[in-house]
Coordinates of C-alpha atoms and ligand atoms in Angstrom, one line a residue:
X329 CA 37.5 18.8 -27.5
X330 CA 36.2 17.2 -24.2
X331 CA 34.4 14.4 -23.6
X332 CA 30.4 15.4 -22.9
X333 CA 27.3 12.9 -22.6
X334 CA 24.7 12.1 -24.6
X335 CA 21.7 10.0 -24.9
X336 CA 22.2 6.8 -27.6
X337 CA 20.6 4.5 -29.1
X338 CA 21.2 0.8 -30.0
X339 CA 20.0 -2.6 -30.7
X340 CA 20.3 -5.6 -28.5
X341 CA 21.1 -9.1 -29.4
X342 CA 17.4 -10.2 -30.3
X343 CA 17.1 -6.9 -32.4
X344 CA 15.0 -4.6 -29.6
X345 CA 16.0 -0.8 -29.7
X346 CA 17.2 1.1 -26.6
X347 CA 18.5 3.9 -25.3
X348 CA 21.1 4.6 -22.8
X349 CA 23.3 7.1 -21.4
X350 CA 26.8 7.2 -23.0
X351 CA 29.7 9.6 -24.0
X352 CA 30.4 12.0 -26.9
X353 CA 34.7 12.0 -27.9
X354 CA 36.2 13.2 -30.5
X355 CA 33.7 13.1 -33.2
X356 CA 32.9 9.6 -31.6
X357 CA 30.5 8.1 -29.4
X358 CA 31.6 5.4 -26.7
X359 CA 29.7 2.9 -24.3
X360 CA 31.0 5.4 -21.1
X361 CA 27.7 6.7 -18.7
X362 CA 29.5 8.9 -16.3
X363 CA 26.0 9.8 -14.8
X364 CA 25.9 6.5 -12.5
X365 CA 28.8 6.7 -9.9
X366 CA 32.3 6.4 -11.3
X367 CA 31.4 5.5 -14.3
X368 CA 29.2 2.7 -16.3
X369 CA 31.6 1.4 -19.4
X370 CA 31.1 -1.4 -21.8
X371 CA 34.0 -2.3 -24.2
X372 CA 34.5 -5.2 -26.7
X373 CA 36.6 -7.6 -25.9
X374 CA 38.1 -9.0 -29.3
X375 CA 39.5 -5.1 -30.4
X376 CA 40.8 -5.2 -26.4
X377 CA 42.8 -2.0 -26.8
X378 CA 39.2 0.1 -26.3
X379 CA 37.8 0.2 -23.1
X380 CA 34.8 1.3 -25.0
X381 CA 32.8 0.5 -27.9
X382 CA 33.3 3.5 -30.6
X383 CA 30.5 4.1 -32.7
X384 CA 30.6 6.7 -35.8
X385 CA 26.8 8.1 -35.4
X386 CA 24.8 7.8 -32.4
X387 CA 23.8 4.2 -32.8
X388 CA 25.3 1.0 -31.8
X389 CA 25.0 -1.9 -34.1
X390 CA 26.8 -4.4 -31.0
X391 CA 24.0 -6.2 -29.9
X392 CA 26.1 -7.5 -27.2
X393 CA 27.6 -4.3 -26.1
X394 CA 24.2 -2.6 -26.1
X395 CA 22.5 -5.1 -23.7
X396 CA 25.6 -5.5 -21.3
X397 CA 25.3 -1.7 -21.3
X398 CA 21.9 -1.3 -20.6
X399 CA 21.9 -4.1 -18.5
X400 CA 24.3 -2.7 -16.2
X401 CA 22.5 1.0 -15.7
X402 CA 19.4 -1.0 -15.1
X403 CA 21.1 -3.2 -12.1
X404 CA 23.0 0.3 -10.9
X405 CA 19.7 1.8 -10.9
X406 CA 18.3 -0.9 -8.7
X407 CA 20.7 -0.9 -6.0
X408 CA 20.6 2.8 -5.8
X409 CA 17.1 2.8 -6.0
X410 CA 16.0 0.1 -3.9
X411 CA 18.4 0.1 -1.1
X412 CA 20.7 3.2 -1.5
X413 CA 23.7 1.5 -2.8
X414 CA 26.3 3.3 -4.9
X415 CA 27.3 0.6 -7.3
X416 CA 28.9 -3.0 -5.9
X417 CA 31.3 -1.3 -3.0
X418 CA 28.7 1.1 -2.1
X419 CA 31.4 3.8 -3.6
X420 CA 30.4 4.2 -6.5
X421 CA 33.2 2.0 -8.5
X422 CA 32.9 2.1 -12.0
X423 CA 30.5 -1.0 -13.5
X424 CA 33.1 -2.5 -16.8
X425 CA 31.4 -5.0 -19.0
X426 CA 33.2 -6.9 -21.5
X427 CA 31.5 -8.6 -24.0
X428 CA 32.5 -11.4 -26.7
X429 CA 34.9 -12.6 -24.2
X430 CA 36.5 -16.0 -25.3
X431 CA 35.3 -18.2 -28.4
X432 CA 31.6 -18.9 -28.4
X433 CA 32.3 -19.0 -24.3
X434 CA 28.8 -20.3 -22.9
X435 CA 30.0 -18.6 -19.7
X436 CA 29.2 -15.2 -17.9
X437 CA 31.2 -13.9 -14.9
X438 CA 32.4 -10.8 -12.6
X439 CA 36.4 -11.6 -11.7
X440 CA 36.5 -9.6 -9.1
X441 CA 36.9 -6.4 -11.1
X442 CA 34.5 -6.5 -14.3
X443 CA 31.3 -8.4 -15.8
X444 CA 32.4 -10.5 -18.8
X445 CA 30.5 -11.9 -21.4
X446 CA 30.4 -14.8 -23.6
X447 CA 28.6 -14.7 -27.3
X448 CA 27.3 -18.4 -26.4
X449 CA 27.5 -21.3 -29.0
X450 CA 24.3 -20.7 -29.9
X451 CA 23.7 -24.7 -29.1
X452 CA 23.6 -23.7 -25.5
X453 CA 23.3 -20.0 -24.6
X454 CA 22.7 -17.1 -27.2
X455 CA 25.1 -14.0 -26.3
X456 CA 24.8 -14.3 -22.5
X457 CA 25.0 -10.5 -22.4
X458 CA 21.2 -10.6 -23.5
X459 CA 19.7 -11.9 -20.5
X460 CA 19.0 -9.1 -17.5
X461 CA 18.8 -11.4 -15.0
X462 CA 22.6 -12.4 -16.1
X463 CA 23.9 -8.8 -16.1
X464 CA 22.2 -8.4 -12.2
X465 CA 23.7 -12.0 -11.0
X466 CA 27.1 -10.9 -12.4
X467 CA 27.2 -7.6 -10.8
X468 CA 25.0 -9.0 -7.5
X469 CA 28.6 -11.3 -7.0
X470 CA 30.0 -7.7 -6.7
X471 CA 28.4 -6.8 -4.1
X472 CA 28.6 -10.7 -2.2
X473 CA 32.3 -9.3 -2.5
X474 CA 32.2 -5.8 -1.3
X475 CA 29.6 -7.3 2.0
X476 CA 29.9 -10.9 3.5
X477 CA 32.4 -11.8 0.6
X478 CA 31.0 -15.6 1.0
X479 CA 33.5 -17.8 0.2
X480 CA 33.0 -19.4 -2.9
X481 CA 33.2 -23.0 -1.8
X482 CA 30.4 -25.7 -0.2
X483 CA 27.3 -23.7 1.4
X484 CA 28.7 -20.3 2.0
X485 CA 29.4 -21.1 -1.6
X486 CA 26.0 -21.7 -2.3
X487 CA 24.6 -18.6 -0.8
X488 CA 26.9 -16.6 -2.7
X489 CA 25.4 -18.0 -5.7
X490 CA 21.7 -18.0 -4.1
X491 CA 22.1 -14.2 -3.5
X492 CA 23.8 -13.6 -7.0
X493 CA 20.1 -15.1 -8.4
X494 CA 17.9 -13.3 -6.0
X495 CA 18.8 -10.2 -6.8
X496 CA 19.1 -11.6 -10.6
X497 CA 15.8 -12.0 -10.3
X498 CA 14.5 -9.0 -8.4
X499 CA 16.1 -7.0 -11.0
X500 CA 14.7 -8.8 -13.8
X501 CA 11.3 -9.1 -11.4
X502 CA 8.5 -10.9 -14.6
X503 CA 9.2 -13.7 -12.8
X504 CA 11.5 -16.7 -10.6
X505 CA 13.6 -17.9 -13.5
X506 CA 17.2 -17.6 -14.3
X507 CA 18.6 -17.1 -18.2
X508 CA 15.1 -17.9 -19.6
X509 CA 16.2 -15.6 -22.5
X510 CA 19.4 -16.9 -23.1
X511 CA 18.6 -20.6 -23.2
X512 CA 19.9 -22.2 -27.2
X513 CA 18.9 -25.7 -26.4
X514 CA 14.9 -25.1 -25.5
X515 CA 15.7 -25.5 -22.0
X516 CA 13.1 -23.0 -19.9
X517 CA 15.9 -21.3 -18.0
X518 CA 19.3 -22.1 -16.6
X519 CA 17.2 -22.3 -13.0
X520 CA 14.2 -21.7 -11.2
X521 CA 14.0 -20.1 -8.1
X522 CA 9.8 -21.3 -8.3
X523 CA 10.6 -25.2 -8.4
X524 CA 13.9 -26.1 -8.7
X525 CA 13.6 -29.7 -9.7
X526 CA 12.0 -28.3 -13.2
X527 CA 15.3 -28.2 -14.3
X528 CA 18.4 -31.1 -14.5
X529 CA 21.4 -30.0 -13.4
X530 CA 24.0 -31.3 -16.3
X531 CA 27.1 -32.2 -14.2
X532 CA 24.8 -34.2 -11.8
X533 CA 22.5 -35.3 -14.2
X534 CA 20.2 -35.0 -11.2
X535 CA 17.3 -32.3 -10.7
X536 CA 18.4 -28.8 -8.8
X537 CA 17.8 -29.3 -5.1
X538 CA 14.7 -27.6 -3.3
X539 CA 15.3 -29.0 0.2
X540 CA 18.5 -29.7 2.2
X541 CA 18.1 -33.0 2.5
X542 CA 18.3 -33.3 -1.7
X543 CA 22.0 -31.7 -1.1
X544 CA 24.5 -32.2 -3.6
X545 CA 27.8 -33.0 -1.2
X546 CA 30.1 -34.0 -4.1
X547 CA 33.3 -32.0 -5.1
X548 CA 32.6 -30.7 -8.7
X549 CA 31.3 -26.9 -9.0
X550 CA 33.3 -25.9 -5.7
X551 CA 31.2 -28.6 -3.7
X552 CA 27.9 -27.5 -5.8
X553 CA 27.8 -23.5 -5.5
X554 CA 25.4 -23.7 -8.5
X555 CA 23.7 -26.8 -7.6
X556 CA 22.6 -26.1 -3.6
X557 CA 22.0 -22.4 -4.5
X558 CA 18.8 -23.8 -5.3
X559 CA 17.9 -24.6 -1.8
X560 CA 18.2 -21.5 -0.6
X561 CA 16.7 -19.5 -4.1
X562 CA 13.7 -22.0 -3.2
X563 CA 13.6 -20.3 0.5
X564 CA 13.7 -16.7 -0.9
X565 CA 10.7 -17.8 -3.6
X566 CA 8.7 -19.5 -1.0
X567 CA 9.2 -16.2 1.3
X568 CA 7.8 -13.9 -1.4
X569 CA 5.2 -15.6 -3.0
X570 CA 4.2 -18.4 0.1
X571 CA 3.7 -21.9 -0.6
X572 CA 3.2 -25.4 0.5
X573 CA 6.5 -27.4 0.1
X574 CA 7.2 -30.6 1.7
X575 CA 4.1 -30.4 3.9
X576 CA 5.2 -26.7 5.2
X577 CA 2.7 -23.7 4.7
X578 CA 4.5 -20.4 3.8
X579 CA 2.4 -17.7 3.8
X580 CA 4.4 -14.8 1.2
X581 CA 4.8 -11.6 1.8
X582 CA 5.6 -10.4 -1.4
X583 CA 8.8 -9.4 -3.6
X584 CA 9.6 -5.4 -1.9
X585 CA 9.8 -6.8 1.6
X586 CA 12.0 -10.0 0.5
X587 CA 14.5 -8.2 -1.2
X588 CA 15.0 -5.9 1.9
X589 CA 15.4 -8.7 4.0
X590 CA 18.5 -10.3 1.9
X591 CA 20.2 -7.0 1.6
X592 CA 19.9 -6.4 5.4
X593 CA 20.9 -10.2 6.2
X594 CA 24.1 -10.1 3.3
X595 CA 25.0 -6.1 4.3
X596 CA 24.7 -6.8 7.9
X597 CA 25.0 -10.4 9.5
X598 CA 26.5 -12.5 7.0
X599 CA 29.9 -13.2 7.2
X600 CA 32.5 -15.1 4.6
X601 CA 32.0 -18.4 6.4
X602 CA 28.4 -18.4 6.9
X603 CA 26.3 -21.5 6.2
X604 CA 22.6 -21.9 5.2
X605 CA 22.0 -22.6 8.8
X606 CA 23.2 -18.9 9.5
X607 CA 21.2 -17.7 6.4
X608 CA 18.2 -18.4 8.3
X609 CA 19.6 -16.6 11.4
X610 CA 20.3 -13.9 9.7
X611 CA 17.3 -13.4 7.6
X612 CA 14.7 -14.0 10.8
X613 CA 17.1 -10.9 12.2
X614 CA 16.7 -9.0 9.2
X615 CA 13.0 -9.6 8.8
X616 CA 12.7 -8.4 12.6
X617 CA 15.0 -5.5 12.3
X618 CA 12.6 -4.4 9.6
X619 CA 9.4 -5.3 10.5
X620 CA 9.0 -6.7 14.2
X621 CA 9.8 -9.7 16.0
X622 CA 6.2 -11.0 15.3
X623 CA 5.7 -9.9 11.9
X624 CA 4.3 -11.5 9.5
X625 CA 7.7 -11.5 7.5
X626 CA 9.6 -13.8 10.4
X627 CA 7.3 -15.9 10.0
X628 CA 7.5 -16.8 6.4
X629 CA 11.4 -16.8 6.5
X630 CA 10.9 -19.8 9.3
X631 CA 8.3 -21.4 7.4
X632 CA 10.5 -20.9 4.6
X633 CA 13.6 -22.4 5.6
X634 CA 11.7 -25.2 7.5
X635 CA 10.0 -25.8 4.3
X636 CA 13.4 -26.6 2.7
X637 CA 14.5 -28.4 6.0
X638 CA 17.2 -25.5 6.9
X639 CA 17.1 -24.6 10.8
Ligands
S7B1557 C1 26.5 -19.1 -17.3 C2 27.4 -19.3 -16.1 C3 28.4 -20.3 -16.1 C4 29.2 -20.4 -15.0 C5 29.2 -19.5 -13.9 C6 28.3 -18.5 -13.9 C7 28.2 -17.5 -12.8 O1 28.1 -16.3 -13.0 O2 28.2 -18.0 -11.6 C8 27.4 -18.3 -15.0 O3 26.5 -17.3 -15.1 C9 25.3 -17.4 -14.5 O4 25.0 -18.3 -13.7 C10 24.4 -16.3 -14.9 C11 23.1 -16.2 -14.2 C12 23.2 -16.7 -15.7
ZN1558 ZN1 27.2 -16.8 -10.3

């Protein structure tokens, strides 16, 4: 009696149906997509012992498992789709999920090895597994890891952080925001890659940063890795969608040529130490690698970066 796949059904956290690949065993029916590389798997935490969810018919009640599921084949899709890329080391490593991680954990991470989930206090963050933009930020750390490995400390910190939201939101592409579904407390998102400073940072009590000179340069959070992330998420918005920002013009050149120019700059030129200062190196190389030395698109990622007083 082998394992064979099959197409399931589920509802998510807020109570929207979906469908997703996952596996037929033994009478049973587990969160395992064998389809995507290695292997997409989703398992519940609090039982442990199962790497995968079991369900008795076809449908999964686990509103957690089922987004962090579909979550994940979504963000596989995207790398694969968009730039070729066989899940976070390009080898088609098998994507694990683990949701209701801790107690009411207002946290979501990738430890190297897996995404993990918390369900959120509800005063905070719903279940974070329910935000999209979560799933591709936790899985885009994966591949930070597998490419320039940034170190996760003071701006090549930062970037790794910045490039974990990009792609968050290219993934989850409606718009610039970060955890807008997630939010408990009536908060519009956890950040904003379209202004920043509409959001307070709690452990500075201070607006996100949008330009270099607003720097956080204190010690909590690694030396700011989710506070000066902003800086650079602003640069990536203002190179998409264009701008005025501190009396700089940007002139955008949209979301498909953006994204490109990240991947190219993080796969290609960025290395663990690299600063904001060489994020702008590498993304005018990138944007002339892929589109000429006089394009249009080196010329928003200079206006960009000067607009957030990076050179
Ligand atoms: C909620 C949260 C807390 C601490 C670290 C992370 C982290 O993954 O860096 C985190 O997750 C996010 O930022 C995702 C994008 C919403
Ligand atoms: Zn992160």
């Amino acid at each position: 009696n082998t394992a064979h796949d099959v197409t399931a059904f589920g509802t998510g956290v807020f109570g929207d149906r979906k469908m997703f690949e996952a596996q037929a065993f033994e009478g049973k029916f587990r969160l395992f997509d064998v389809t995507r590389g290695d292997g997409v798997v989703t398992y519940d935490n609090t039982t442990g012992t199962n790497l995968d969810v079991f369900s008795l018919n076809k449908m999964f009640k686990d509103g957690s498992a089922v987004d962090a599921h579909a979550n994940a084949q979504i963000t596989y899709d995207y790398y694969q789709d968009t730039f070729g890329r066989d899940s976070v080391d390009d080898n088609g490593q098998v994507l694990i999920s683990a949701v209701h991680v801790g107690n009411n954990w207002n946290n979501a991470s990738w430890n190297g090895r897996q995404m993990s989930y918390g369900d959120g206090d509800g005063l905070r963050f719903h279940p974070l597994a329910a935000g999209l933009d979560v799933a591709a930020h936790e899985m885009s750390h994966g591949v930070v890891q597998h490419t320039a490995n940034l170190i996760y400390r003071g701006e090549s910190g930062a970037l790794n952080e910045s490039f974990a939201d990009i792609f968050g939101a290219m993934v989850d592409r409606d718009d610039w925001l970060i955890g807008e579904n997630i939010m408990a407390d009536g908060t519009l998102a956890l950040r904003s890659m379209e202004d920043p400073t509409d959001l307070i940072e709690r452990r500075t009590e201070a607006p996100y940063p949008d330009h270099w000179s607003k720097r956080y340069t204190g010690t909590l959070d690694n030396g700011g890795v989710h506070i000066n992330s902003s800086i650079n998420n602003k640069a990536a918005y203002l190179i998409s969608e264009g701008g005025d920002h501190f009396d700089v013009a940007v002139n955008g050149i949209g979301r498909d040529k953006t994204e490109q120019i990240y991947y190219r700059a993080l796969s290609l030129y960025l290395t663990r130490s690299s600063d904001f200062s060489m994020m702008r190196e590498a993304a005018i190389q990138a944007a002339g690698d892929l589109y000429g030395s006089d394009s249009d698109a080196v010329a928003a990622v200079e206006q960009a970066y000067s607009a957030v007083g990076v050179y």
